[in-house]
């Protein structure tokens, strides 16, 4: 079961992961660490005291070092690269001033130092201040050597030779110089290395923490959750524990950074300026670095907490949805189980004991159903709570709740209907039982009334009283109206029960008749005291053949409405005869109808002439002019090849009307009865209008593109037309629509006249033509159908509907979300299939007149079935496919459209059934012929034919 789940990295962790990426970038800025070059820094090669010159350039000091010439250039390059990178981190000004202290050195060593610095310094070197050797001899050598090589040094390095430390003050303030250079800035290389090592270790820890958080966030975003609740709960518990450990790590890193920041913090008091630690802080920018890292840790923690909170909420909702879906599936299974159990109680046959047992089972089933309905209500309330808490799967939850309500209603209604049915069945059996008891008592009474016992008048009177009492008791059964019984119990009556009721009813009537005769005999005995005739109680079988059935299968009776209808017809007929005989104005009415009919016929002929003339004008004044070389300058080049698209087959339509149809209509001037045959004889020729209408969207597109060109304006001016070409291009569409209106009017005034039947047929043919044209327009607008759509047969009907798709077989997966909102689909019913399309919403002129459809799917008619009634809306019906594996609930615009579609679908299905029956009969005939030709086959033929007839009987019984 797949649940909808938004990827965390996309929706909730984007800012969080971006922040971690910034930390990585910040951590990678330093390519070297103090750990890598600490042994070289301890050799007093150079140091960055934090001081600055008067020009704000950073000061790098090279102290006295007798082993400087032995230091490799790559080591010197690493030291200088590291020192300059620290300076760049702590300030925007990246210029550097070098103080080279060589007071106790020689000129040759000084020269080598300058060369190495020139080759290894990686930054923007602003000035090199050299404290020359102090000994007289070396100073002399230095002056002479520097004088001769000054140009070389000045080209590479801006070198200034200083005689003493006091000369430095001209370039650098004494507060920016260390004590050995005559300044007051306190700096200790070993302490600086220790602090740098601590700062860089903290930065590395922050970077590793960011990597851990990023890995954890990526894992949460990309790991797919399992499909069972215990495994999901276990994963959530493990993630919560990892979150707790990461929070502890963040707390430890924050504590470490704050401790380091406290050690590097510079108080604002003036007395603390002389402190070594605080002065050290002034020299470098480590405090700002640590503070920046701490700020990043705080931002990471805030983002991580927000990310985890949203992720935890999403996972809790995921788990809640799992449990809700599990409860839903279990409940659906329980409801279906109860429905199946009550369906097993559908048979109402049997005796009264069996019916009692079924009623008892139904009561137990009702108790179970109440528990199931209570569970369903609880699950629905659970779904409402989830929806109220803005659950991300709101549509699915609403759909499940609605389905539970639907199943609950079905369960209640089914049990209620079954209870009523069984109660009525029990009542019927009770009546039968009481009637049988009545028959038994009557037979017993007749058997005890032997004629020899009633020799006296008193005995006869007593017997007569017994008979009267019995008849009063049996009167409700004897006089029970059979039609009332059928009306009350016909729904539940099985053939077996009908036979029982018939036998009991005949027996009651027989006993009643005997008692009436016996009663008459006893009355005579009391009056005259003559010997009465002894009656013998016959068995019920003696009377069955002589009586009509108790419940006729199709009672023929007329209701009062039918009688009233017959009466109205007779009265109307009489009135018509009286009116026709008594009123002399009927002839005037006939003359008036003839005048109206001639008026409509004249309009038909006159408008036909105008229509043909207009077509001729358009073809001559526009279409022919497109081939006129004198008009080429007014016509866009691309328009010249669009003549057949713009005008379609208008020339063919004109030729048909001018040469054939208009003359035929004019011949009907004095004979209106010929109008119908005139249309019918040429109904196939009118199919050319379908071609014209199908081309109309392409024609309008051409007109819309070139309607303002000078060619059309000039043609319109020459023809002196008040309307543009587009109005005349619409004339064929208007004319084919006008025909059916005129025929309808003509038929209205031709009732019971000669030719009215042909006129009605002509009207139907024109209406069919309009429907065919309209359907072909819609069919041509279908896009995306793979194959030849004409192979689906003739289009019967098409229209727009609201459609829901469901699956009635198999367990529905949660990822197969059924739409709570219906899909808007346009359905096309063909002889062989139903095609589902989606109407594309296109903008622009003509979008409403010429729709466009996207093909969705197709249902073959040989696997289609329908259900007429769907609960909730009488406009809905079901189209199911493949044995109800797929069910499409279709809502029509109104009930009339629904019934029309059901009628057409059933007609197609019945025709398919007839074709299958014919095929089977042909196969049977072929097999029979083969049996007659082959003696060996004749031996097996009777058995085979018996199986075939049995299959035919089964199919017909199934219908």
PDB file of C-alpha atoms in Angstrom, residues 352-604:
ATOM      1  CA  UNK A 352     -42.595 -22.286   9.165  1.00  0.00           C
ATOM      2  CA  UNK A 353     -39.882 -23.811  11.374  1.00  0.00           C
ATOM      3  CA  UNK A 354     -37.204 -23.010   8.797  1.00  0.00           C
ATOM      4  CA  UNK A 355     -38.524 -19.468   8.429  1.00  0.00           C
ATOM      5  CA  UNK A 356     -38.370 -19.057  12.216  1.00  0.00           C
ATOM      6  CA  UNK A 357     -34.758 -20.197  12.163  1.00  0.00           C
ATOM      7  CA  UNK A 358     -33.948 -17.666   9.468  1.00  0.00           C
ATOM      8  CA  UNK A 359     -35.627 -14.898  11.476  1.00  0.00           C
ATOM      9  CA  UNK A 360     -33.533 -15.924  14.488  1.00  0.00           C
ATOM     10  CA  UNK A 361     -30.366 -15.859  12.374  1.00  0.00           C
ATOM     11  CA  UNK A 362     -31.358 -12.448  11.047  1.00  0.00           C
ATOM     12  CA  UNK A 363     -31.806 -11.142  14.606  1.00  0.00           C
ATOM     13  CA  UNK A 364     -28.328 -12.383  15.519  1.00  0.00           C
ATOM     14  CA  UNK A 365     -27.019 -10.866  12.302  1.00  0.00           C
ATOM     15  CA  UNK A 366     -28.714  -7.594  13.189  1.00  0.00           C
ATOM     16  CA  UNK A 367     -26.941  -7.564  16.557  1.00  0.00           C
ATOM     17  CA  UNK A 368     -23.617  -8.167  14.825  1.00  0.00           C
ATOM     18  CA  UNK A 369     -24.388  -5.464  12.297  1.00  0.00           C
ATOM     19  CA  UNK A 370     -25.017  -2.971  15.105  1.00  0.00           C
ATOM     20  CA  UNK A 371     -21.498  -3.644  16.390  1.00  0.00           C
ATOM     21  CA  UNK A 372     -20.108  -3.238  12.889  1.00  0.00           C
ATOM     22  CA  UNK A 373     -22.039   0.017  12.384  1.00  0.00           C
ATOM     23  CA  UNK A 374     -20.750   1.328  15.717  1.00  0.00           C
ATOM     24  CA  UNK A 375     -17.196   0.542  14.590  1.00  0.00           C
ATOM     25  CA  UNK A 376     -17.899   2.268  11.282  1.00  0.00           C
ATOM     26  CA  UNK A 377     -19.121   5.367  13.109  1.00  0.00           C
ATOM     27  CA  UNK A 378     -15.983   5.330  15.239  1.00  0.00           C
ATOM     28  CA  UNK A 379     -13.742   5.071  12.152  1.00  0.00           C
ATOM     29  CA  UNK A 380     -15.680   7.899  10.476  1.00  0.00           C
ATOM     30  CA  UNK A 381     -15.210  10.095  13.556  1.00  0.00           C
ATOM     31  CA  UNK A 382     -11.521   9.202  13.511  1.00  0.00           C
ATOM     32  CA  UNK A 383     -11.361  10.307   9.880  1.00  0.00           C
ATOM     33  CA  UNK A 384     -13.110  13.585  10.737  1.00  0.00           C
ATOM     34  CA  UNK A 385     -10.542  14.261  13.454  1.00  0.00           C
ATOM     35  CA  UNK A 386      -7.714  13.628  11.035  1.00  0.00           C
ATOM     36  CA  UNK A 387      -9.318  15.957   8.498  1.00  0.00           C
ATOM     37  CA  UNK A 388      -9.856  18.635  11.148  1.00  0.00           C
ATOM     38  CA  UNK A 389      -6.127  18.460  11.971  1.00  0.00           C
ATOM     39  CA  UNK A 390      -5.284  19.304   8.333  1.00  0.00           C
ATOM     40  CA  UNK A 391      -4.048  15.851   7.374  1.00  0.00           C
ATOM     41  CA  UNK A 392      -2.165  15.795   4.082  1.00  0.00           C
ATOM     42  CA  UNK A 393      -4.327  12.909   2.697  1.00  0.00           C
ATOM     43  CA  UNK A 394      -7.594  14.799   3.156  1.00  0.00           C
ATOM     44  CA  UNK A 395      -9.175  13.633  -0.128  1.00  0.00           C
ATOM     45  CA  UNK A 396      -8.475   9.970   0.584  1.00  0.00           C
ATOM     46  CA  UNK A 397      -9.855  10.211   4.130  1.00  0.00           C
ATOM     47  CA  UNK A 398     -13.065  11.895   2.918  1.00  0.00           C
ATOM     48  CA  UNK A 399     -13.494   9.235   0.250  1.00  0.00           C
ATOM     49  CA  UNK A 400     -13.068   6.439   2.791  1.00  0.00           C
ATOM     50  CA  UNK A 401     -15.549   8.052   5.186  1.00  0.00           C
ATOM     51  CA  UNK A 402     -18.117   8.451   2.403  1.00  0.00           C
ATOM     52  CA  UNK A 403     -17.678   4.824   1.393  1.00  0.00           C
ATOM     53  CA  UNK A 404     -18.221   3.710   4.989  1.00  0.00           C
ATOM     54  CA  UNK A 405     -21.420   5.759   5.151  1.00  0.00           C
ATOM     55  CA  UNK A 406     -22.549   4.231   1.873  1.00  0.00           C
ATOM     56  CA  UNK A 407     -21.840   0.664   3.056  1.00  0.00           C
ATOM     57  CA  UNK A 408     -23.535   1.363   6.387  1.00  0.00           C
ATOM     58  CA  UNK A 409     -26.669   2.577   4.615  1.00  0.00           C
ATOM     59  CA  UNK A 410     -26.661  -0.477   2.359  1.00  0.00           C
ATOM     60  CA  UNK A 411     -26.270  -2.795   5.353  1.00  0.00           C
ATOM     61  CA  UNK A 412     -29.123  -1.133   7.243  1.00  0.00           C
ATOM     62  CA  UNK A 413     -31.422  -1.172   4.227  1.00  0.00           C
ATOM     63  CA  UNK A 414     -30.628  -4.774   3.320  1.00  0.00           C
ATOM     64  CA  UNK A 415     -31.261  -6.068   6.836  1.00  0.00           C
ATOM     65  CA  UNK A 416     -34.433  -3.981   7.094  1.00  0.00           C
ATOM     66  CA  UNK A 417     -35.720  -5.294   3.770  1.00  0.00           C
ATOM     67  CA  UNK A 418     -34.783  -8.869   4.719  1.00  0.00           C
ATOM     68  CA  UNK A 419     -36.588  -8.515   8.052  1.00  0.00           C
ATOM     69  CA  UNK A 420     -39.744  -7.295   6.300  1.00  0.00           C
ATOM     70  CA  UNK A 421     -39.525 -10.096   3.749  1.00  0.00           C
ATOM     71  CA  UNK A 422     -39.049 -12.822   6.358  1.00  0.00           C
ATOM     72  CA  UNK A 423     -41.802 -11.342   8.546  1.00  0.00           C
ATOM     73  CA  UNK A 424     -44.233 -11.423   5.658  1.00  0.00           C
ATOM     74  CA  UNK A 425     -43.147 -14.959   4.808  1.00  0.00           C
ATOM     75  CA  UNK A 426     -43.689 -16.009   8.414  1.00  0.00           C
ATOM     76  CA  UNK A 427     -47.101 -14.341   8.357  1.00  0.00           C
ATOM     77  CA  UNK A 428     -47.956 -16.244   5.202  1.00  0.00           C
ATOM     78  CA  UNK A 429     -46.880 -19.548   6.741  1.00  0.00           C
ATOM     79  CA  UNK A 430     -48.859 -18.696   9.887  1.00  0.00           C
ATOM     80  CA  UNK A 431     -51.960 -18.081   7.805  1.00  0.00           C
ATOM     81  CA  UNK A 432     -51.423 -21.367   6.007  1.00  0.00           C
ATOM     82  CA  UNK A 433     -50.988 -23.172   9.295  1.00  0.00           C
ATOM     83  CA  UNK A 434     -54.158 -21.645  10.721  1.00  0.00           C
ATOM     84  CA  UNK A 435     -56.043 -22.474   7.517  1.00  0.00           C
ATOM     85  CA  UNK A 436     -54.862 -26.109   7.686  1.00  0.00           C
ATOM     86  CA  UNK A 437     -55.960 -26.285  11.331  1.00  0.00           C
ATOM     87  CA  UNK A 438     -59.304 -24.878  10.275  1.00  0.00           C
ATOM     88  CA  UNK A 439     -59.592 -27.562   7.597  1.00  0.00           C
ATOM     89  CA  UNK A 440     -58.676 -30.268  10.110  1.00  0.00           C
ATOM     90  CA  UNK A 441     -61.275 -29.027  12.581  1.00  0.00           C
ATOM     91  CA  UNK A 442     -63.903 -28.908   9.825  1.00  0.00           C
ATOM     92  CA  UNK A 443     -63.086 -32.430   8.703  1.00  0.00           C
ATOM     93  CA  UNK A 444     -63.237 -33.616  12.327  1.00  0.00           C
ATOM     94  CA  UNK A 445     -66.600 -31.910  12.796  1.00  0.00           C
ATOM     95  CA  UNK A 446     -68.003 -33.453   9.628  1.00  0.00           C
ATOM     96  CA  UNK A 447     -66.727 -36.858  10.652  1.00  0.00           C
ATOM     97  CA  UNK A 448     -68.467 -36.615  14.039  1.00  0.00           C
ATOM     98  CA  UNK A 449     -71.808 -35.512  12.540  1.00  0.00           C
ATOM     99  CA  UNK A 450     -73.016 -38.956  11.481  1.00  0.00           C
ATOM    100  CA  UNK A 451     -76.573 -38.996  10.331  1.00  0.00           C
ATOM    101  CA  UNK A 452     -77.689 -41.675  12.796  1.00  0.00           C
ATOM    102  CA  UNK A 453     -76.868 -39.435  15.745  1.00  0.00           C
ATOM    103  CA  UNK A 454     -79.337 -36.731  14.676  1.00  0.00           C
ATOM    104  CA  UNK A 455     -82.645 -38.482  14.763  1.00  0.00           C
ATOM    105  CA  UNK A 456     -84.211 -35.846  17.010  1.00  0.00           C
ATOM    106  CA  UNK A 457     -84.848 -32.182  16.286  1.00  0.00           C
ATOM    107  CA  UNK A 458     -82.693 -31.121  19.259  1.00  0.00           C
ATOM    108  CA  UNK A 459     -79.688 -33.061  17.966  1.00  0.00           C
ATOM    109  CA  UNK A 460     -80.103 -31.464  14.531  1.00  0.00           C
ATOM    110  CA  UNK A 461     -80.328 -28.001  16.060  1.00  0.00           C
ATOM    111  CA  UNK A 462     -77.172 -28.661  18.073  1.00  0.00           C
ATOM    112  CA  UNK A 463     -75.351 -29.869  14.946  1.00  0.00           C
ATOM    113  CA  UNK A 464     -76.595 -26.810  13.073  1.00  0.00           C
ATOM    114  CA  UNK A 465     -75.255 -24.576  15.869  1.00  0.00           C
ATOM    115  CA  UNK A 466     -71.857 -26.333  15.704  1.00  0.00           C
ATOM    116  CA  UNK A 467     -71.718 -25.769  11.952  1.00  0.00           C
ATOM    117  CA  UNK A 468     -72.664 -22.101  12.361  1.00  0.00           C
ATOM    118  CA  UNK A 469     -69.931 -21.614  14.981  1.00  0.00           C
ATOM    119  CA  UNK A 470     -67.378 -23.275  12.745  1.00  0.00           C
ATOM    120  CA  UNK A 471     -68.321 -21.177   9.727  1.00  0.00           C
ATOM    121  CA  UNK A 472     -68.020 -17.990  11.788  1.00  0.00           C
ATOM    122  CA  UNK A 473     -64.566 -19.075  12.907  1.00  0.00           C
ATOM    123  CA  UNK A 474     -63.508 -20.123   9.376  1.00  0.00           C
ATOM    124  CA  UNK A 475     -65.112 -17.160   7.644  1.00  0.00           C
ATOM    125  CA  UNK A 476     -61.881 -15.067   7.417  1.00  0.00           C
ATOM    126  CA  UNK A 477     -60.121 -17.953   5.666  1.00  0.00           C
ATOM    127  CA  UNK A 478     -62.978 -19.006   3.396  1.00  0.00           C
ATOM    128  CA  UNK A 479     -63.783 -15.462   2.241  1.00  0.00           C
ATOM    129  CA  UNK A 480     -60.195 -14.261   1.870  1.00  0.00           C
ATOM    130  CA  UNK A 481     -59.821 -12.340  -1.406  1.00  0.00           C
ATOM    131  CA  UNK A 482     -57.220 -14.060  -3.666  1.00  0.00           C
ATOM    132  CA  UNK A 483     -56.312 -10.743  -5.294  1.00  0.00           C
ATOM    133  CA  UNK A 484     -55.611  -9.194  -1.890  1.00  0.00           C
ATOM    134  CA  UNK A 485     -53.401 -12.140  -1.022  1.00  0.00           C
ATOM    135  CA  UNK A 486     -51.503 -11.768  -4.270  1.00  0.00           C
ATOM    136  CA  UNK A 487     -51.079  -8.036  -3.766  1.00  0.00           C
ATOM    137  CA  UNK A 488     -49.778  -8.547  -0.223  1.00  0.00           C
ATOM    138  CA  UNK A 489     -47.559 -11.598  -0.680  1.00  0.00           C
ATOM    139  CA  UNK A 490     -46.734 -11.826  -4.383  1.00  0.00           C
ATOM    140  CA  UNK A 491     -43.169 -10.574  -3.857  1.00  0.00           C
ATOM    141  CA  UNK A 492     -42.261 -13.369  -1.458  1.00  0.00           C
ATOM    142  CA  UNK A 493     -44.281 -16.214  -2.969  1.00  0.00           C
ATOM    143  CA  UNK A 494     -42.241 -19.112  -4.281  1.00  0.00           C
ATOM    144  CA  UNK A 495     -43.785 -21.700  -6.655  1.00  0.00           C
ATOM    145  CA  UNK A 496     -43.880 -24.227  -3.803  1.00  0.00           C
ATOM    146  CA  UNK A 497     -45.667 -21.767  -1.527  1.00  0.00           C
ATOM    147  CA  UNK A 498     -48.162 -20.897  -4.239  1.00  0.00           C
ATOM    148  CA  UNK A 499     -49.053 -24.581  -4.654  1.00  0.00           C
ATOM    149  CA  UNK A 500     -49.578 -24.950  -0.915  1.00  0.00           C
ATOM    150  CA  UNK A 501     -51.809 -21.886  -0.809  1.00  0.00           C
ATOM    151  CA  UNK A 502     -53.769 -23.167  -3.793  1.00  0.00           C
ATOM    152  CA  UNK A 503     -54.400 -26.547  -2.171  1.00  0.00           C
ATOM    153  CA  UNK A 504     -55.436 -25.002   1.170  1.00  0.00           C
ATOM    154  CA  UNK A 505     -57.726 -22.530  -0.555  1.00  0.00           C
ATOM    155  CA  UNK A 506     -59.416 -25.280  -2.562  1.00  0.00           C
ATOM    156  CA  UNK A 507     -59.774 -27.392   0.531  1.00  0.00           C
ATOM    157  CA  UNK A 508     -61.348 -24.488   2.424  1.00  0.00           C
ATOM    158  CA  UNK A 509     -63.776 -23.799  -0.383  1.00  0.00           C
ATOM    159  CA  UNK A 510     -64.668 -27.484  -0.563  1.00  0.00           C
ATOM    160  CA  UNK A 511     -65.295 -27.749   3.169  1.00  0.00           C
ATOM    161  CA  UNK A 512     -67.282 -24.531   3.121  1.00  0.00           C
ATOM    162  CA  UNK A 513     -69.467 -25.836   0.319  1.00  0.00           C
ATOM    163  CA  UNK A 514     -70.054 -29.129   2.180  1.00  0.00           C
ATOM    164  CA  UNK A 515     -70.934 -27.272   5.364  1.00  0.00           C
ATOM    165  CA  UNK A 516     -73.413 -25.087   3.507  1.00  0.00           C
ATOM    166  CA  UNK A 517     -75.135 -28.163   2.100  1.00  0.00           C
ATOM    167  CA  UNK A 518     -74.957 -29.882   5.489  1.00  0.00           C
ATOM    168  CA  UNK A 519     -76.412 -26.771   7.092  1.00  0.00           C
ATOM    169  CA  UNK A 520     -79.304 -26.754   4.631  1.00  0.00           C
ATOM    170  CA  UNK A 521     -79.938 -30.406   5.322  1.00  0.00           C
ATOM    171  CA  UNK A 522     -80.024 -29.888   9.068  1.00  0.00           C
ATOM    172  CA  UNK A 523     -82.433 -26.973   8.649  1.00  0.00           C
ATOM    173  CA  UNK A 524     -84.780 -29.278   6.754  1.00  0.00           C
ATOM    174  CA  UNK A 525     -84.306 -31.893   9.462  1.00  0.00           C
ATOM    175  CA  UNK A 526     -85.293 -29.454  12.174  1.00  0.00           C
ATOM    176  CA  UNK A 527     -88.302 -28.291  10.156  1.00  0.00           C
ATOM    177  CA  UNK A 528     -89.581 -31.595   8.799  1.00  0.00           C
ATOM    178  CA  UNK A 529     -87.406 -34.080  10.609  1.00  0.00           C
ATOM    179  CA  UNK A 530     -86.568 -35.937   7.387  1.00  0.00           C
ATOM    180  CA  UNK A 531     -83.435 -37.995   6.908  1.00  0.00           C
ATOM    181  CA  UNK A 532     -80.774 -35.779   5.498  1.00  0.00           C
ATOM    182  CA  UNK A 533     -78.283 -36.779   2.834  1.00  0.00           C
ATOM    183  CA  UNK A 534     -74.913 -37.936   4.129  1.00  0.00           C
ATOM    184  CA  UNK A 535     -72.033 -35.876   2.657  1.00  0.00           C
ATOM    185  CA  UNK A 536     -68.581 -37.346   2.206  1.00  0.00           C
ATOM    186  CA  UNK A 537     -65.565 -35.134   2.669  1.00  0.00           C
ATOM    187  CA  UNK A 538     -63.430 -35.544  -0.450  1.00  0.00           C
ATOM    188  CA  UNK A 539     -59.659 -35.225  -0.643  1.00  0.00           C
ATOM    189  CA  UNK A 540     -58.256 -31.999  -2.030  1.00  0.00           C
ATOM    190  CA  UNK A 541     -56.942 -33.766  -5.112  1.00  0.00           C
ATOM    191  CA  UNK A 542     -60.492 -34.305  -6.373  1.00  0.00           C
ATOM    192  CA  UNK A 543     -61.012 -30.578  -6.703  1.00  0.00           C
ATOM    193  CA  UNK A 544     -57.753 -29.239  -8.090  1.00  0.00           C
ATOM    194  CA  UNK A 545     -58.572 -29.912 -11.687  1.00  0.00           C
ATOM    195  CA  UNK A 546     -62.006 -28.358 -11.407  1.00  0.00           C
ATOM    196  CA  UNK A 547     -60.849 -25.061  -9.951  1.00  0.00           C
ATOM    197  CA  UNK A 548     -58.915 -22.146 -11.355  1.00  0.00           C
ATOM    198  CA  UNK A 549     -55.479 -21.316 -10.017  1.00  0.00           C
ATOM    199  CA  UNK A 550     -55.328 -19.363  -6.787  1.00  0.00           C
ATOM    200  CA  UNK A 551     -52.736 -16.878  -8.107  1.00  0.00           C
ATOM    201  CA  UNK A 552     -52.716 -16.395 -11.883  1.00  0.00           C
ATOM    202  CA  UNK A 553     -49.204 -15.573 -13.157  1.00  0.00           C
ATOM    203  CA  UNK A 554     -50.418 -12.577 -15.168  1.00  0.00           C
ATOM    204  CA  UNK A 555     -53.886 -11.466 -13.945  1.00  0.00           C
ATOM    205  CA  UNK A 556     -55.815  -9.702 -16.675  1.00  0.00           C
ATOM    206  CA  UNK A 557     -57.669  -6.859 -15.108  1.00  0.00           C
ATOM    207  CA  UNK A 558     -58.417  -3.321 -16.135  1.00  0.00           C
ATOM    208  CA  UNK A 559     -57.890  -0.484 -13.780  1.00  0.00           C
ATOM    209  CA  UNK A 560     -60.275   2.417 -13.498  1.00  0.00           C
ATOM    210  CA  UNK A 561     -57.719   4.565 -15.315  1.00  0.00           C
ATOM    211  CA  UNK A 562     -57.859   2.263 -18.343  1.00  0.00           C
ATOM    212  CA  UNK A 563     -61.649   2.308 -18.271  1.00  0.00           C
ATOM    213  CA  UNK A 564     -61.618   6.092 -18.024  1.00  0.00           C
ATOM    214  CA  UNK A 565     -59.215   6.221 -20.953  1.00  0.00           C
ATOM    215  CA  UNK A 566     -61.481   4.069 -23.080  1.00  0.00           C
ATOM    216  CA  UNK A 567     -64.410   6.244 -22.093  1.00  0.00           C
ATOM    217  CA  UNK A 568     -62.561   9.384 -23.121  1.00  0.00           C
ATOM    218  CA  UNK A 569     -61.690   7.886 -26.501  1.00  0.00           C
ATOM    219  CA  UNK A 570     -65.308   6.952 -27.155  1.00  0.00           C
ATOM    220  CA  UNK A 571     -66.551  10.380 -26.056  1.00  0.00           C
ATOM    221  CA  UNK A 572     -63.995  12.109 -28.225  1.00  0.00           C
ATOM    222  CA  UNK A 573     -64.979   9.956 -31.171  1.00  0.00           C
ATOM    223  CA  UNK A 574     -68.651  10.784 -30.655  1.00  0.00           C
ATOM    224  CA  UNK A 575     -67.893  14.474 -30.314  1.00  0.00           C
ATOM    225  CA  UNK A 576     -65.875  14.427 -33.515  1.00  0.00           C
ATOM    226  CA  UNK A 577     -68.716  12.789 -35.361  1.00  0.00           C
ATOM    227  CA  UNK A 578     -71.117  15.378 -33.995  1.00  0.00           C
ATOM    228  CA  UNK A 579     -68.768  18.223 -34.919  1.00  0.00           C
ATOM    229  CA  UNK A 580     -68.135  16.856 -38.390  1.00  0.00           C
ATOM    230  CA  UNK A 581     -71.834  16.438 -38.990  1.00  0.00           C
ATOM    231  CA  UNK A 582     -73.038  19.548 -37.230  1.00  0.00           C
ATOM    232  CA  UNK A 583     -70.533  22.203 -38.224  1.00  0.00           C
ATOM    233  CA  UNK A 584     -70.434  23.555 -41.718  1.00  0.00           C
ATOM    234  CA  UNK A 585     -67.134  25.417 -41.278  1.00  0.00           C
ATOM    235  CA  UNK A 586     -64.927  22.330 -41.787  1.00  0.00           C
ATOM    236  CA  UNK A 587     -64.545  23.102 -45.491  1.00  0.00           C
ATOM    237  CA  UNK A 588     -63.295  26.569 -44.674  1.00  0.00           C
ATOM    238  CA  UNK A 589     -60.721  25.038 -42.285  1.00  0.00           C
ATOM    239  CA  UNK A 590     -59.472  22.747 -45.050  1.00  0.00           C
ATOM    240  CA  UNK A 591     -59.076  25.716 -47.370  1.00  0.00           C
ATOM    241  CA  UNK A 592     -57.130  27.574 -44.668  1.00  0.00           C
ATOM    242  CA  UNK A 593     -54.740  24.603 -44.195  1.00  0.00           C
ATOM    243  CA  UNK A 594     -54.153  24.418 -47.937  1.00  0.00           C
ATOM    244  CA  UNK A 595     -53.336  28.120 -48.021  1.00  0.00           C
ATOM    245  CA  UNK A 596     -50.822  27.746 -45.163  1.00  0.00           C
ATOM    246  CA  UNK A 597     -49.280  24.700 -46.816  1.00  0.00           C
ATOM    247  CA  UNK A 598     -48.892  26.543 -50.124  1.00  0.00           C
ATOM    248  CA  UNK A 599     -47.338  29.479 -48.293  1.00  0.00           C
ATOM    249  CA  UNK A 600     -44.670  27.235 -46.691  1.00  0.00           C
ATOM    250  CA  UNK A 601     -44.000  25.501 -50.024  1.00  0.00           C
ATOM    251  CA  UNK A 602     -43.604  28.843 -51.759  1.00  0.00           C
ATOM    252  CA  UNK A 603     -41.149  29.951 -49.047  1.00  0.00           C
ATOM    253  CA  UNK A 604     -39.161  26.738 -49.538  1.00  0.00           C
TER     254      UNK A 604
END
